[in-house]
């Protein structure tokens, strides 16, 4: 039997950057399908409203049938389980990312049995973060070169 290998790439994507797009592209080389899960907190509105994030990312992958874009609230582990994913994919830029991601991966595996696959950030994109772009934008800089 040929089982579809499905990845969940969860994040805030506030905004979705060329670093995120790089992870999606590489995850497509490892999995049959990638769900981009736009996680949001009902108590916090975020920088870009979640519907807008969803619309922007969906448009980006409109011609890629192997990518699905959905929003979710609550625990990533629960969302991963509901979708029956093979693995969770996360990008790792720094040791700080690694420490945090190790904990999350461990908890998520204990809760659901679902493994997390870490993809090392491409070196030329490793300094890029959504929070940095929010800050640049706040101070009036054009961030469009960092957006896919
Ligand atoms: P979260 O709030 O869950 O950290 P983010 O949207 O900031 O959500 O990031 C989602 C995922 O993308 C995380 O695994 C993060 O490490 C990864 N990521 C963010 N920026 C980059 C980048 N420039 N290169 C590779 N991975 C990245």
XYZ file of C-alpha atoms and ligand atoms in Angstrom:
175
model
C 0.000 0.000 0.000
C 1.267 3.439 -0.900
C 0.537 5.777 1.998
C 0.724 9.509 1.345
C 3.427 11.182 3.358
C 1.930 14.316 4.787
C 3.841 17.069 6.592
C 2.496 19.812 8.807
C 4.575 23.008 8.762
C 3.084 25.020 11.635
C 3.910 28.610 12.515
C 2.612 32.102 13.070
C 3.832 33.295 9.654
C 3.257 36.893 10.721
C 4.382 37.595 8.021
C 5.307 34.588 5.812
C 8.914 35.171 4.666
C 11.280 33.813 2.019
C 12.793 31.768 4.892
C 9.431 30.037 5.412
C 9.025 29.532 1.650
C 12.463 27.890 1.551
C 11.377 25.378 4.217
C 8.137 24.614 2.325
C 10.053 24.021 -0.915
C 12.487 21.672 0.792
C 9.714 19.855 2.668
C 8.046 19.169 -0.703
C 11.187 17.226 -1.606
C 10.642 14.945 1.388
C 6.843 14.661 1.612
C 3.960 14.144 -0.837
C 1.974 17.015 0.651
C 2.668 19.916 2.990
C 0.010 21.576 5.123
C 1.034 25.090 6.102
C -0.741 25.556 9.432
C -1.180 29.203 10.339
C -1.496 29.113 14.106
C -3.261 31.962 15.830
C -4.229 32.970 19.330
C -7.833 34.066 19.841
C -6.690 36.514 22.529
C -4.045 38.207 20.360
C -4.729 39.699 16.964
C -1.139 39.575 15.681
C 0.520 42.022 13.295
C -1.327 40.854 10.213
C -4.866 39.502 10.761
C -4.926 35.717 10.440
C -7.357 35.817 7.487
C -4.957 38.055 5.605
C -1.997 35.769 6.349
C -4.080 32.845 5.107
C -5.074 34.699 1.923
C -1.503 35.796 1.113
C -0.015 32.327 1.628
C -2.874 30.595 -0.235
C -2.344 32.877 -3.223
C 1.360 32.084 -3.192
C 0.677 28.338 -3.490
C -2.437 28.535 -5.670
C -0.637 26.597 -8.438
C 0.944 24.020 -6.135
C -1.655 21.297 -5.451
C 0.705 19.583 -2.985
C 0.513 22.540 -0.588
C -2.563 23.232 1.550
C -2.904 26.322 3.713
C -5.127 26.275 6.784
C -5.417 28.235 10.005
C -5.791 26.663 13.418
C -5.959 27.657 17.030
C -5.023 25.549 20.026
C -2.247 23.001 20.363
C -0.167 22.154 17.305
C -0.023 18.539 18.529
C -3.840 18.267 18.504
C -4.050 19.837 15.062
C -1.352 17.483 13.737
C -3.201 14.463 15.130
C -6.576 15.570 13.705
C -4.971 15.801 10.266
C -3.217 12.443 10.527
C 0.124 13.901 9.476
C 3.256 11.795 9.080
C 5.494 14.450 10.633
C 5.720 18.030 11.814
C 8.347 20.104 9.991
C 10.191 22.987 11.636
C 13.043 25.184 10.471
C 16.019 25.680 12.773
C 18.151 28.825 12.469
C 20.053 29.122 15.726
C 20.924 27.283 18.925
C 18.075 29.190 20.586
C 15.669 27.804 17.976
C 17.158 24.362 18.539
C 16.663 24.423 22.338
C 13.058 25.499 21.990
C 12.294 23.164 19.100
C 13.774 20.157 20.938
C 11.325 20.702 23.815
C 8.366 21.161 21.491
C 9.306 18.108 19.439
C 9.619 15.994 22.573
C 6.268 17.114 23.999
C 4.520 16.694 20.657
C 5.901 13.181 20.245
C 4.839 12.231 23.770
C 1.322 13.567 23.190
C 0.741 12.106 19.734
C 3.587 9.826 18.661
C 4.180 12.219 15.753
C 7.831 12.941 14.977
C 9.238 16.368 14.170
C 11.654 16.796 11.272
C 14.067 19.734 11.626
C 15.340 21.398 8.485
C 18.420 23.566 8.977
C 17.839 27.116 7.749
C 19.620 27.923 4.508
C 22.660 30.011 5.576
C 21.686 33.057 3.516
C 18.238 33.089 5.197
C 19.230 32.146 8.729
C 19.080 35.720 10.063
C 15.595 36.308 8.767
C 12.643 36.279 11.148
C 9.077 37.565 11.028
C 9.712 39.639 14.157
C 12.681 41.370 12.495
C 10.514 42.196 9.476
C 7.750 43.576 11.701
C 10.311 45.824 13.342
C 11.798 47.013 10.028
C 8.315 47.725 8.724
C 7.399 49.579 11.905
C 10.327 51.935 11.293
C 9.253 52.569 7.730
C 11.562 50.198 5.833
C 10.467 48.365 2.723
C 10.457 44.647 3.569
C 9.210 43.392 0.215
C 12.538 41.732 -0.750
C 12.077 39.387 2.231
C 8.554 38.393 1.256
C 8.045 35.667 -1.354
P 6.462 30.254 15.467
O 5.723 31.363 16.131
O 5.791 28.932 15.547
O 7.932 30.176 15.782
P 7.251 31.376 12.904
O 6.308 31.823 11.852
O 8.121 32.400 13.530
O 6.327 30.625 13.943
O 8.174 30.237 12.344
C 7.643 29.039 11.841
C 8.757 28.053 11.580
O 9.603 28.553 10.554
C 9.670 27.795 12.775
O 10.079 26.442 12.752
C 10.855 28.686 12.508
O 12.026 28.210 13.127
C 10.935 28.563 11.004
N 11.614 29.692 10.381
C 11.348 31.001 10.547
N 12.167 31.770 9.816
C 12.998 30.906 9.162
C 14.103 31.074 8.255
N 14.527 32.281 7.903
N 14.706 29.961 7.780
C 14.284 28.741 8.175
N 13.265 28.513 9.020
C 12.636 29.573 9.518
